[in-house]
XYZ file of C-alpha atoms in Angstrom:
754
model
C -18.207 26.725 34.992
C -18.206 24.261 37.909
C -15.240 23.289 40.064
C -14.298 19.919 41.564
C -11.422 19.076 43.924
C -10.520 15.504 44.728
C -8.043 12.622 44.683
C -7.545 10.445 41.602
C -8.789 7.013 42.686
C -8.588 5.198 39.352
C -7.645 5.813 35.724
C -10.370 4.011 33.802
C -9.025 4.817 30.344
C -6.126 6.776 28.895
C -5.221 7.487 25.273
C -1.453 7.862 25.301
C -1.433 9.664 21.948
C -3.739 12.568 22.721
C -4.046 12.556 26.516
C -7.795 11.807 26.540
C -8.506 10.305 29.962
C -11.429 8.933 31.961
C -10.900 9.251 35.718
C -12.640 8.142 38.879
C -12.105 11.004 41.350
C -12.903 10.834 45.061
C -14.479 14.086 46.292
C -16.286 15.235 49.435
C -19.539 14.535 47.546
C -18.557 10.993 46.603
C -16.847 9.463 43.578
C -17.249 11.226 40.234
C -16.410 10.199 36.669
C -14.364 12.885 34.936
C -13.364 12.979 31.272
C -11.083 15.236 29.264
C -7.565 15.803 27.971
C -5.350 15.254 31.003
C -1.711 14.273 30.590
C 0.635 12.435 32.956
C -1.870 11.973 35.755
C -1.420 9.240 38.319
C -3.548 7.580 40.955
C -3.289 9.357 44.291
C -2.759 12.860 42.901
C -4.851 15.709 44.166
C -6.607 17.372 41.235
C -8.580 20.597 40.873
C -10.832 20.648 37.780
C -13.055 23.205 36.075
C -15.762 22.173 33.630
C -19.388 21.126 33.329
C -21.435 18.123 34.348
C -23.154 16.452 31.403
C -25.146 13.293 30.764
C -23.625 10.815 28.344
C -26.271 8.792 26.426
C -24.526 5.540 27.377
C -22.372 6.203 30.439
C -24.608 8.630 32.340
C -23.403 11.580 34.477
C -19.820 12.692 33.938
C -17.772 15.830 34.501
C -16.257 17.240 31.298
C -12.917 18.770 32.303
C -11.908 21.971 30.523
C -9.055 23.094 32.829
C -7.219 21.377 35.648
C -4.257 21.649 38.003
C -2.629 18.988 40.154
C -0.897 19.078 43.483
C 1.412 16.719 45.303
C -0.795 14.772 47.722
C -0.336 15.836 51.308
C -1.567 12.802 53.207
C 0.562 9.754 53.914
C -1.886 7.293 52.316
C -2.093 9.520 49.220
C 1.731 9.460 48.945
C 1.680 5.700 49.033
C -1.151 5.387 46.527
C 0.513 7.817 44.115
C 3.939 6.141 44.184
C 2.420 2.682 43.869
C 0.102 3.571 40.979
C 2.701 2.925 38.281
C 3.416 6.630 37.841
C 7.093 5.900 38.468
C 8.407 2.920 36.556
C 9.788 0.230 38.861
C 7.952 1.450 41.950
C 4.978 -0.737 42.756
C 2.693 -0.905 45.807
C 5.175 -2.887 47.953
C 8.162 -0.586 47.355
C 5.915 2.476 47.640
C 4.797 1.347 51.087
C 8.435 0.898 52.183
C 9.429 4.386 50.951
C 6.536 6.120 52.718
C 7.143 4.149 55.949
C 10.705 5.507 55.999
C 10.113 9.140 55.013
C 6.381 9.629 55.794
C 5.138 13.173 54.930
C 8.668 14.144 53.790
C 8.623 11.564 50.964
C 8.245 13.874 47.964
C 10.738 16.448 49.238
C 13.316 13.688 49.648
C 12.720 12.418 46.096
C 13.056 15.934 44.671
C 15.879 17.358 46.795
C 17.810 14.438 48.321
C 17.188 11.430 46.064
C 20.405 9.741 47.273
C 18.662 9.139 50.626
C 16.316 6.668 48.917
C 19.160 4.176 49.446
C 18.004 4.102 53.082
C 15.038 2.041 51.876
C 15.747 -1.673 51.649
C 15.815 -2.805 48.013
C 16.757 0.592 46.481
C 20.259 1.024 45.058
C 21.853 4.345 44.144
C 21.127 3.664 40.467
C 17.482 2.917 41.272
C 17.263 6.063 43.396
C 18.520 8.188 40.495
C 16.002 6.594 38.102
C 13.121 7.340 40.482
C 14.245 10.965 40.889
C 14.638 11.444 37.132
C 11.153 10.124 36.326
C 9.663 12.206 39.134
C 11.431 15.299 37.759
C 10.394 14.658 34.157
C 6.738 14.409 35.111
C 6.937 17.775 36.774
C 9.051 19.208 33.925
C 6.548 18.091 31.275
C 3.648 19.652 33.122
C 5.508 22.914 33.604
C 6.454 22.972 29.907
C 2.876 22.300 28.774
C 1.594 25.128 30.958
C 4.308 27.422 29.546
C 3.419 26.479 25.947
C -0.278 27.051 26.515
C 0.543 30.705 27.157
C 1.371 30.843 23.422
C -1.883 29.114 22.411
C -0.092 25.850 21.633
C -2.418 22.877 21.923
C -1.739 19.967 24.246
C -1.020 17.623 21.322
C 1.613 19.923 19.836
C 2.880 20.839 23.281
C 3.694 17.216 24.059
C 5.412 16.823 20.667
C 7.475 19.954 21.287
C 8.585 18.916 24.765
C 9.312 15.372 23.625
C 11.602 16.768 20.901
C 13.387 19.578 22.782
C 13.025 18.565 26.452
C 14.556 21.266 28.701
C 15.555 23.345 25.639
C 11.854 24.008 24.956
C 11.885 27.374 26.747
C 15.010 28.580 24.934
C 13.667 27.563 21.498
C 10.321 29.305 22.029
C 11.896 32.517 23.268
C 14.824 32.741 20.830
C 13.718 31.083 17.575
C 10.213 29.570 17.499
C 10.592 29.180 13.725
C 12.637 26.053 14.442
C 9.325 24.435 15.376
C 8.285 24.577 11.716
C 11.530 22.830 10.735
C 11.548 20.153 13.415
C 7.965 19.343 14.435
C 5.642 17.702 11.928
C 2.339 19.576 11.683
C 3.652 22.932 12.895
C 3.949 25.229 9.905
C 5.243 28.720 9.384
C 1.989 30.458 10.316
C 1.717 28.858 13.749
C 5.404 29.488 14.409
C 4.929 33.102 13.262
C 2.054 33.603 15.714
C 4.230 32.298 18.539
C 7.098 34.547 17.439
C 4.819 37.585 17.462
C 3.890 36.848 21.090
C 7.557 36.552 22.048
C 8.302 39.940 20.509
C 10.554 38.783 17.641
C 10.838 41.569 15.062
C 8.987 41.235 11.769
C 12.170 41.573 9.696
C 14.254 39.195 11.805
C 16.389 36.859 9.627
C 14.888 33.794 11.353
C 11.434 34.912 10.218
C 12.524 35.560 6.635
C 14.366 32.238 6.371
C 11.378 30.341 7.686
C 9.069 32.178 5.271
C 11.277 31.287 2.302
C 11.209 27.621 3.273
C 7.433 27.808 3.718
C 6.933 29.386 0.270
C 9.075 26.682 -1.364
C 7.069 24.014 0.434
C 3.849 25.624 -0.759
C 5.264 25.538 -4.269
C 5.887 21.822 -3.814
C 2.235 21.266 -2.852
C 1.384 22.821 -6.236
C 3.720 20.313 -7.896
C 6.761 22.561 -8.340
C 10.216 21.197 -7.584
C 11.625 24.736 -7.743
C 10.518 28.370 -7.996
C 12.203 31.136 -9.912
C 14.085 33.525 -7.663
C 11.795 36.373 -8.713
C 8.630 34.441 -7.881
C 10.057 33.207 -4.582
C 10.915 36.748 -3.473
C 7.498 38.103 -4.509
C 5.630 35.334 -2.695
C 7.764 35.798 0.420
C 7.133 39.559 0.481
C 3.388 38.949 0.073
C 3.469 36.495 2.968
C 5.498 38.649 5.355
C 4.071 42.007 4.225
C 7.436 43.701 4.626
C 10.224 44.873 2.358
C 13.155 42.487 2.572
C 16.674 43.875 2.560
C 19.747 41.716 1.962
C 17.655 38.927 0.367
C 20.700 37.585 -1.488
C 22.586 37.331 1.790
C 19.717 35.412 3.395
C 19.415 33.046 0.413
C 23.158 32.429 0.524
C 22.966 31.612 4.230
C 20.155 29.129 3.567
C 22.247 27.508 0.847
C 25.242 27.274 3.202
C 22.947 25.559 5.711
C 22.031 23.142 2.880
C 18.365 24.062 3.188
C 18.055 25.277 -0.401
C 19.897 24.896 -3.683
C 20.325 27.788 -6.115
C 20.908 27.025 -9.791
C 20.924 28.937 -13.049
C 19.112 27.613 -16.113
C 18.799 28.814 -19.677
C 15.202 29.753 -20.471
C 13.407 30.012 -23.825
C 14.560 33.522 -24.747
C 18.183 32.472 -24.340
C 18.773 34.265 -21.045
C 19.819 32.694 -17.767
C 17.418 32.613 -14.841
C 18.116 31.770 -11.213
C 15.886 29.067 -9.765
C 15.680 27.896 -6.175
C 14.905 24.401 -4.879
C 14.427 22.985 -1.449
C 17.686 21.058 -1.208
C 16.125 17.617 -0.921
C 14.097 18.104 -4.120
C 17.201 19.136 -6.039
C 19.073 16.123 -4.687
C 16.211 13.797 -5.659
C 15.981 15.068 -9.228
C 19.747 14.954 -9.627
C 19.903 11.383 -8.327
C 17.033 10.260 -10.568
C 18.656 11.814 -13.633
C 21.934 10.028 -12.880
C 20.273 6.698 -12.104
C 18.142 6.659 -15.254
C 21.254 7.349 -17.365
C 23.305 4.739 -15.511
C 20.584 2.151 -16.071
C 20.434 3.009 -19.775
C 24.225 2.825 -20.114
C 24.341 -0.600 -18.472
C 23.827 -3.277 -21.092
C 21.337 -6.054 -20.334
C 21.112 -9.649 -21.487
C 19.612 -10.119 -24.948
C 16.361 -12.051 -25.258
C 16.472 -14.472 -28.140
C 13.679 -15.213 -30.630
C 11.495 -12.242 -29.677
C 9.384 -12.373 -32.859
C 8.856 -16.116 -32.468
C 7.715 -15.685 -28.859
C 5.341 -12.888 -29.923
C 3.730 -15.226 -32.473
C 3.310 -17.976 -29.874
C 1.638 -15.534 -27.474
C -0.626 -14.135 -30.202
C -1.756 -17.617 -31.113
C -2.426 -18.686 -27.525
C -4.348 -15.493 -26.720
C -6.016 -15.228 -30.148
C -4.853 -11.654 -30.648
C -2.862 -9.694 -33.197
C -0.396 -7.032 -32.067
C 0.015 -3.969 -34.268
C 3.323 -2.476 -35.410
C 3.588 -0.067 -32.457
C 2.877 -2.777 -29.901
C 5.524 -4.975 -31.497
C 7.984 -2.113 -31.310
C 7.163 -1.800 -27.608
C 7.850 -5.517 -27.077
C 11.227 -5.208 -28.809
C 12.065 -2.096 -26.756
C 11.205 -3.938 -23.552
C 13.438 -6.821 -24.608
C 16.328 -4.599 -25.711
C 16.522 -1.661 -23.290
C 17.083 -1.659 -19.509
C 14.784 1.370 -19.084
C 11.705 1.863 -21.217
C 8.541 4.021 -21.147
C 5.203 2.808 -22.542
C 2.391 5.347 -22.721
C -1.073 5.526 -24.224
C -4.676 6.356 -23.473
C -7.467 3.990 -22.416
C -8.210 1.127 -24.782
C -4.952 1.471 -26.728
C -3.571 -1.922 -25.771
C -1.267 -1.133 -22.843
C -2.490 -4.150 -20.872
C -2.087 -6.504 -23.832
C 1.426 -5.185 -24.376
C 2.281 -5.626 -20.695
C 0.956 -9.198 -20.728
C 3.041 -9.989 -23.817
C 6.146 -8.595 -22.121
C 5.449 -10.660 -18.997
C 5.208 -13.786 -21.174
C 8.451 -12.841 -22.937
C 10.381 -12.344 -19.700
C 9.006 -15.524 -18.152
C 10.049 -17.543 -21.179
C 13.531 -16.039 -20.786
C 13.602 -17.263 -17.170
C 13.511 -13.813 -15.622
C 11.902 -12.881 -12.310
C 9.300 -10.106 -12.512
C 7.822 -7.620 -10.034
C 4.672 -5.624 -10.801
C 3.847 -2.432 -8.913
C 1.590 0.634 -8.927
C 1.419 3.791 -6.782
C -1.871 2.990 -4.975
C -3.628 -0.047 -3.586
C -6.500 0.324 -6.035
C -4.139 0.622 -9.010
C -2.173 -2.429 -7.836
C -5.398 -4.390 -7.474
C -6.412 -3.462 -11.035
C -2.996 -4.488 -12.328
C -3.341 -7.854 -10.595
C -6.753 -8.408 -12.178
C -5.650 -7.483 -15.712
C -2.370 -9.438 -15.714
C -3.140 -12.399 -13.484
C 0.061 -11.723 -11.518
C 0.316 -10.193 -8.072
C 1.032 -6.482 -8.174
C 2.063 -4.568 -5.058
C 1.933 -0.935 -4.116
C 5.303 0.741 -4.501
C 5.373 1.314 -0.742
C 4.816 -2.361 -0.049
C 7.308 -3.426 -2.730
C 9.998 -1.199 -1.223
C 9.059 -2.348 2.299
C 8.079 0.918 3.933
C 9.827 1.561 7.209
C 8.165 3.928 9.667
C 10.791 6.033 11.379
C 8.517 7.801 13.851
C 8.566 11.049 11.881
C 5.303 11.356 9.968
C 6.798 13.845 7.523
C 9.454 11.476 6.228
C 9.286 8.089 4.620
C 12.044 5.541 4.369
C 12.198 2.094 2.897
C 14.054 -1.107 3.657
C 14.841 -1.531 -0.031
C 17.632 0.747 -1.266
C 21.132 0.584 -2.798
C 22.338 -1.621 0.046
C 19.316 -3.929 -0.089
C 17.978 -3.730 -3.663
C 14.956 -5.429 -5.166
C 15.602 -9.028 -6.083
C 14.029 -9.166 -9.534
C 15.218 -9.033 -13.113
C 12.317 -6.888 -14.343
C 10.138 -4.261 -12.673
C 6.950 -3.185 -14.474
C 5.412 -0.070 -13.000
C 1.872 0.989 -13.940
C -0.044 4.293 -13.494
C 3.219 6.217 -13.651
C 1.458 9.582 -14.093
C 0.780 9.426 -10.340
C 4.413 9.046 -9.310
C 6.037 12.139 -7.814
C 9.759 12.790 -7.680
C 10.089 11.581 -4.085
C 8.582 8.158 -4.760
C 10.511 7.845 -8.033
C 13.715 8.606 -6.130
C 13.102 5.869 -3.564
C 12.116 3.437 -6.303
C 15.264 4.025 -8.354
C 17.437 3.640 -5.262
C 16.206 0.052 -5.013
C 16.880 -0.849 -8.671
C 20.234 -2.603 -9.188
C 22.273 -1.892 -12.316
C 21.584 -4.646 -14.780
C 17.899 -4.754 -13.952
C 15.104 -3.796 -16.327
C 12.517 -1.098 -15.576
C 9.366 -0.610 -17.646
C 7.360 2.539 -16.872
C 3.710 2.420 -17.995
C 1.222 5.292 -17.833
C -1.084 7.712 -19.574
C 0.732 11.003 -20.131
C -2.596 12.809 -20.579
C -3.853 11.991 -17.084
C -3.578 14.560 -14.321
C -0.052 14.818 -12.895
C 0.957 13.471 -9.489
C -0.334 15.049 -6.300
C 3.230 15.437 -5.019
C 5.972 17.558 -6.526
C 7.545 16.654 -9.839
C 6.573 15.788 -13.395
C 8.189 12.375 -13.706
C 6.325 10.676 -16.566
C 6.208 13.753 -18.794
C 9.856 14.574 -18.133
C 10.850 11.047 -19.159
C 8.800 11.277 -22.359
C 10.229 14.769 -23.018
C 13.676 13.208 -23.518
C 12.503 10.302 -25.676
C 15.610 10.701 -27.809
C 17.487 9.344 -24.761
C 14.818 7.380 -22.868
C 13.231 4.715 -25.125
C 9.521 5.579 -25.379
C 6.606 4.043 -27.269
C 3.261 5.848 -27.547
C 0.240 3.637 -28.245
C -2.500 5.616 -30.001
C -4.718 3.075 -31.769
C -7.956 2.314 -29.922
C -8.687 -1.383 -29.371
C -10.878 -1.687 -26.296
C -14.241 -0.692 -27.763
C -17.318 -2.075 -29.463
C -20.549 -0.679 -30.888
C -22.271 -0.688 -27.511
C -19.476 1.107 -25.624
C -18.929 4.864 -25.768
C -16.660 5.416 -22.733
C -13.353 4.805 -24.513
C -14.417 6.540 -27.722
C -15.592 9.629 -25.851
C -12.442 9.687 -23.706
C -10.345 9.947 -26.858
C -12.681 12.574 -28.312
C -12.194 14.642 -25.157
C -8.427 14.241 -25.470
C -8.613 15.410 -29.089
C -10.782 18.405 -28.178
C -13.860 17.031 -29.937
C -17.430 17.089 -28.629
C -18.516 13.774 -27.159
C -21.352 11.619 -28.475
C -23.843 10.524 -25.819
C -27.069 10.137 -27.775
C -28.619 6.656 -27.806
C -25.718 5.189 -25.817
C -26.118 2.491 -23.188
C -23.079 3.394 -21.085
C -22.653 7.161 -21.513
C -25.298 9.677 -20.498
C -25.597 13.439 -20.213
C -28.395 14.919 -18.098
C -28.815 18.634 -18.630
C -29.362 20.638 -15.449
C -28.416 24.322 -15.191
C -28.875 25.303 -11.539
C -26.536 23.856 -8.918
C -29.450 22.839 -6.697
C -31.029 20.888 -9.553
C -27.714 19.168 -10.309
C -27.420 18.167 -6.653
C -30.947 16.750 -6.505
C -30.374 14.839 -9.736
C -27.169 13.285 -8.386
C -28.903 12.249 -5.154
C -31.753 10.665 -7.115
C -29.329 8.812 -9.401
C -27.128 7.626 -6.547
C -29.843 6.549 -4.154
C -32.443 4.940 -6.405
C -32.266 5.155 -10.177
C -28.789 3.843 -10.949
C -28.877 0.981 -8.400
C -32.223 -0.151 -9.859
C -31.100 0.252 -13.482
C -27.623 -1.298 -13.145
C -28.137 -3.642 -10.153
C -25.014 -2.027 -8.645
C -25.375 -0.573 -5.142
C -24.006 2.896 -4.498
C -21.561 1.776 -1.818
C -20.435 -1.179 -3.925
C -19.673 0.492 -7.221
C -21.034 3.990 -7.849
C -18.696 6.940 -7.354
C -19.350 10.667 -7.641
C -16.298 12.551 -8.970
C -16.240 16.334 -8.776
C -13.638 18.923 -9.854
C -13.378 20.799 -6.552
C -13.844 20.679 -2.796
C -15.886 23.809 -2.037
C -19.364 24.949 -3.078
C -22.728 23.201 -3.369
C -21.296 20.657 -5.827
C -17.891 20.361 -4.185
C -16.754 17.295 -2.268
C -17.686 18.567 1.186
C -21.339 19.444 0.533
C -21.881 16.518 -1.822
C -20.647 14.139 0.864
C -22.984 15.605 3.453
C -25.975 15.440 1.110
C -25.212 11.911 -0.126
C -24.582 10.665 3.413
C -27.977 11.989 4.469
C -29.654 10.255 1.523
C -27.792 6.927 1.508
C -26.740 6.412 5.144
C -29.044 8.611 7.254
C -29.109 9.002 11.037
C -30.284 5.834 12.750
C -30.695 4.730 16.362
C -28.900 1.496 15.422
C -25.822 3.279 14.016
C -23.240 4.944 16.241
C -21.669 8.149 14.991
C -18.849 10.498 15.891
C -18.652 14.200 15.091
C -15.130 15.356 14.269
C -14.555 18.947 13.250
C -17.042 19.575 10.429
C -17.696 15.911 9.615
C -20.058 13.411 11.204
C -18.758 9.866 10.789
C -21.425 7.161 10.986
C -21.319 3.382 10.957
C -21.818 2.279 7.362
C -20.220 5.417 5.878
C -17.971 5.220 2.843
C -14.644 6.825 3.785
C -11.214 7.483 2.304
C -7.731 7.715 3.801
C -6.409 11.153 2.844
C -2.727 10.878 3.740
C -0.134 8.141 3.974
C 0.139 6.532 7.399
C 3.109 4.192 7.352
C 2.797 2.913 10.916
C -0.878 2.190 11.496
C -1.650 -1.520 11.891
C -4.148 -3.492 9.851
C -5.458 -7.036 9.920
C -7.538 -9.247 7.657
C -10.141 -11.356 9.433
C -11.744 -14.426 7.871
C -15.482 -15.067 7.914
C -14.782 -17.342 10.891
C -13.325 -14.404 12.855
C -9.749 -15.695 12.478
C -6.894 -13.321 11.658
C -5.364 -14.497 8.376
C -2.998 -11.605 7.687
C -1.647 -8.483 9.339
C 0.724 -5.633 8.609
C 1.195 -1.870 8.756
C 0.463 1.029 6.431
C -2.610 2.661 4.909
C -2.172 5.070 2.050
C -3.612 8.204 0.552
C -6.653 7.307 -1.587
C -7.477 3.951 0.021
C -11.263 3.577 0.392
C -13.357 1.597 2.838
C -16.412 1.555 5.047
C -16.853 2.266 8.766
C -17.876 -0.979 10.457
C -17.755 0.068 14.116
C -17.644 3.207 16.280
C -16.892 2.690 19.979
C -17.253 5.768 22.189
C -15.936 4.064 25.299
C -12.598 3.065 23.734
C -12.619 6.164 21.493
C -11.989 4.064 18.379
C -13.367 3.627 14.868
C -12.888 0.523 12.727
C -12.722 0.787 8.944
C -12.751 -2.151 6.540
C -10.971 -1.164 3.330
C -11.720 -2.478 -0.146
C -8.891 -5.015 0.117
C -10.492 -6.386 3.344
C -7.889 -4.810 5.617
C -9.441 -3.706 8.906
C -7.820 -0.643 10.491
C -8.598 0.727 13.946
C -8.328 4.514 14.341
C -8.187 6.476 17.572
C -10.628 9.386 17.616
C -7.685 11.789 17.474
C -6.634 10.191 14.148
C -9.866 11.052 12.363
C -8.173 13.882 10.496
C -6.762 11.073 8.333
C -10.244 10.162 7.084
C -12.982 11.904 5.160
C -16.319 10.839 3.716
C -15.974 9.358 0.236
C -19.452 9.319 -1.281
C -17.877 11.964 -3.482
C -14.152 12.511 -4.105
C -12.221 14.997 -6.187
C -11.142 13.879 -9.631
C -7.536 14.349 -8.518
C -8.064 11.825 -5.713
C -9.580 9.292 -8.142
C -6.351 8.849 -10.106
C -5.259 5.241 -10.378
C -8.732 3.975 -9.500
C -11.554 2.467 -11.534
C -15.201 2.320 -10.571
C -18.035 0.469 -12.284
C -20.156 3.624 -12.522
C -19.060 7.252 -12.355
C -21.277 10.327 -11.872
C -19.657 13.664 -12.778
C -21.291 17.038 -11.962
C -20.510 19.841 -14.429
C -20.845 23.361 -13.041
C -19.202 26.767 -12.982
C -15.853 27.109 -11.300
C -12.255 28.281 -11.717
C -10.997 27.763 -15.262
C -7.936 25.896 -13.999
C -10.248 23.223 -12.559
C -12.489 22.989 -15.604
C -9.894 21.625 -17.977
C -9.845 19.000 -20.689
C -7.472 16.628 -18.930
C -9.535 16.842 -15.707
C -12.650 15.703 -17.610
C -10.576 13.102 -19.460
C -9.269 11.715 -16.172
C -12.771 11.546 -14.676
C -14.314 9.776 -17.669
C -11.503 7.212 -17.868
C -12.174 6.151 -14.260
C -15.398 4.384 -15.339
C -15.563 0.728 -16.384
C -19.268 0.291 -17.120
C -21.007 3.655 -17.225
C -20.504 7.429 -17.153
C -23.263 9.872 -16.208
C -22.585 13.592 -16.689
C -24.995 15.933 -14.907
C -24.973 19.671 -15.452
C -24.638 22.497 -17.920
C -23.759 21.573 -21.526
C -21.922 24.906 -21.850
C -19.575 23.811 -19.051
C -19.048 20.509 -20.859
C -18.126 22.368 -24.056
C -15.843 24.713 -22.097
C -13.978 21.834 -20.426
C -13.413 20.045 -23.734
C -12.143 23.259 -25.332
C -9.991 24.238 -22.348
C -6.682 22.539 -23.069
C -4.965 24.599 -20.391
C -2.305 22.508 -18.728
C -0.898 23.567 -15.403
C 2.826 23.994 -15.913
C 5.049 22.368 -13.339
C 8.541 23.503 -12.526
C 10.719 20.436 -12.819
C 14.170 19.715 -14.194
C 14.387 15.915 -14.298
C 14.588 16.023 -18.087
C 17.498 18.493 -17.868
C 19.261 16.240 -15.349
C 18.921 13.312 -17.780
C 20.195 15.380 -20.715
C 23.199 16.659 -18.774
C 24.122 13.281 -17.298
C 23.694 11.414 -20.589
C 26.684 13.293 -22.018
C 28.870 12.307 -19.073
C 27.720 8.681 -18.881
C 27.572 8.169 -22.627
C 23.941 7.236 -23.228
C 23.223 6.488 -26.878
C 20.289 8.090 -28.620
C 17.338 5.785 -29.263
C 16.917 4.318 -32.731
C 13.238 4.320 -33.713
C 11.891 2.354 -36.650
C 10.885 4.541 -39.580
C 7.305 4.110 -40.741
């Protein structure tokens, strides 16, 4: 490792988020370009760096800094340059020159030890002197804290977050209770906090450790969709995690409840016994609120809509359609009830029913909002109804608070939605958190219509909203559409989707839009998919891969998992080229032209829409989990990547934000929820039984609009159709509705008898 000592002459580039910096450093051997993660540096500082000299393909020789230390400059001209560099807000070159002329080589000691003497300089008040001293101190304090944190293997990025949150309390927190990091700092989980605690000598059975582990286990349960865990399961998981016997567990749980971190309840289970269950407090509060709000909406009478049957006939005539008995019942429910659930599989007439309801409400002079959980689902809703649909986040006016782990919205009880009717599609994707925020924005007296397919995969987040609502259909008005309409002799997608749902073998022989290609070995399946994606399907369908062909796979790992499929498809469809810039990030190489997907909600990132004439025609903030696009530019000098999403929004990412993106030539079936693609390719191969289920296959097949191609082992296909194993989710929304309905006085629903 080489060593360089010099004075910072210029800061060519600095990324304020991750500390990545490009410096011009004056050394005895001349000026050198140095690059690396270097925080809070200023022009004029003396810097000692360790690293290696490399040759950048564009920018030539540069010194890659791996470690560095800084010193207060010792020379008078270095003092002046440092103070005047902008390092201290409000001190520019002119004032810097005055300060150094007065105090000369004693300048920095005066600022640190006798800041009141800065008043001796013309133009500096006592208040200004204190500000200068405080900034000077904070720069030193941050550096000292970062160095301290690095002793515990805490990265620079997390180190800066920690110091920014705790300031001078950083040392106390690390030494006394590092588990607070997992509570307070987004991205720092129990395991990292536990590693830090081990280095500080905190005992393995310390209450702080056990409390943090319990919270971690409940959070892990939430990632599996569970709003709560049974007490027995929680204790077992916590013991497995900590690998110790836990004494006084009831005392620790009680303390967590007193701190309002958890909520302990008792429920009656199937065998008639009571069982203790434990929630993270905010999930309990969300379910309780949602149960109350649904009941309050149902108990609040809404304005009658006159002449419903007459309006239905007018709509039927204008659209040249004929609604069946169940669809008519749904229209009457939508007109009568303030809260109503409409569910059904593909091709059963949900869209027609929605369009009839929209016509009905418009004729009654009501204002209507349409929404869906994702951008793709909202776009589909817009196309099928002819009315603008928004994402729920956009409808509720997402408000970024600065904490990536929490979302808040402008729309709430104090500033509710200004519409008479809200129609919400793709409700199977809605988790309890989003449902909570949505209901907060619904005023009493408004109408809410929830639309979704109960047989789709459940939401990625915790909760079981749609199924819980349908579970209490004696209280929540619910209509299930089950007659298939959207089909003809040449289409097998809808028919086969319903056969899968019914547990019947699909029919793919002599079909123009549904194919099964038998391949047994994983390698053969992979080669077949590459051939289909690159050449055969684009030639046969006239649809390019990047424009409308999507590979959907059950899992992430293995030869036919998302990660390896993406690498193989990238190599085939968008190979290495001298004309295409690329950026390696962790185990992914991003390349200009790549198809990519946003993999978590980012409520603060800016986007813009540019016209063909290079004019900005719209702008805003927020990109959400599941949004897809294509990389249009990679700039190594500015350390930025531009992505144009399917809705034409262009988003610029810093290199340190690339953990928000992944290649999307292939995506998991879970990630495809709420989306439709012209052509879908689905590999069928061996894997965990929980991932080879009927509703997973059903979800994948129903993503296709024009064509489905299954590639793999017919035995796996038969297994998936037969495997009706549903992953149970721990949720209690339906119980909350049942309990509240008694208090509020919600009437049971009257269904027409066939």
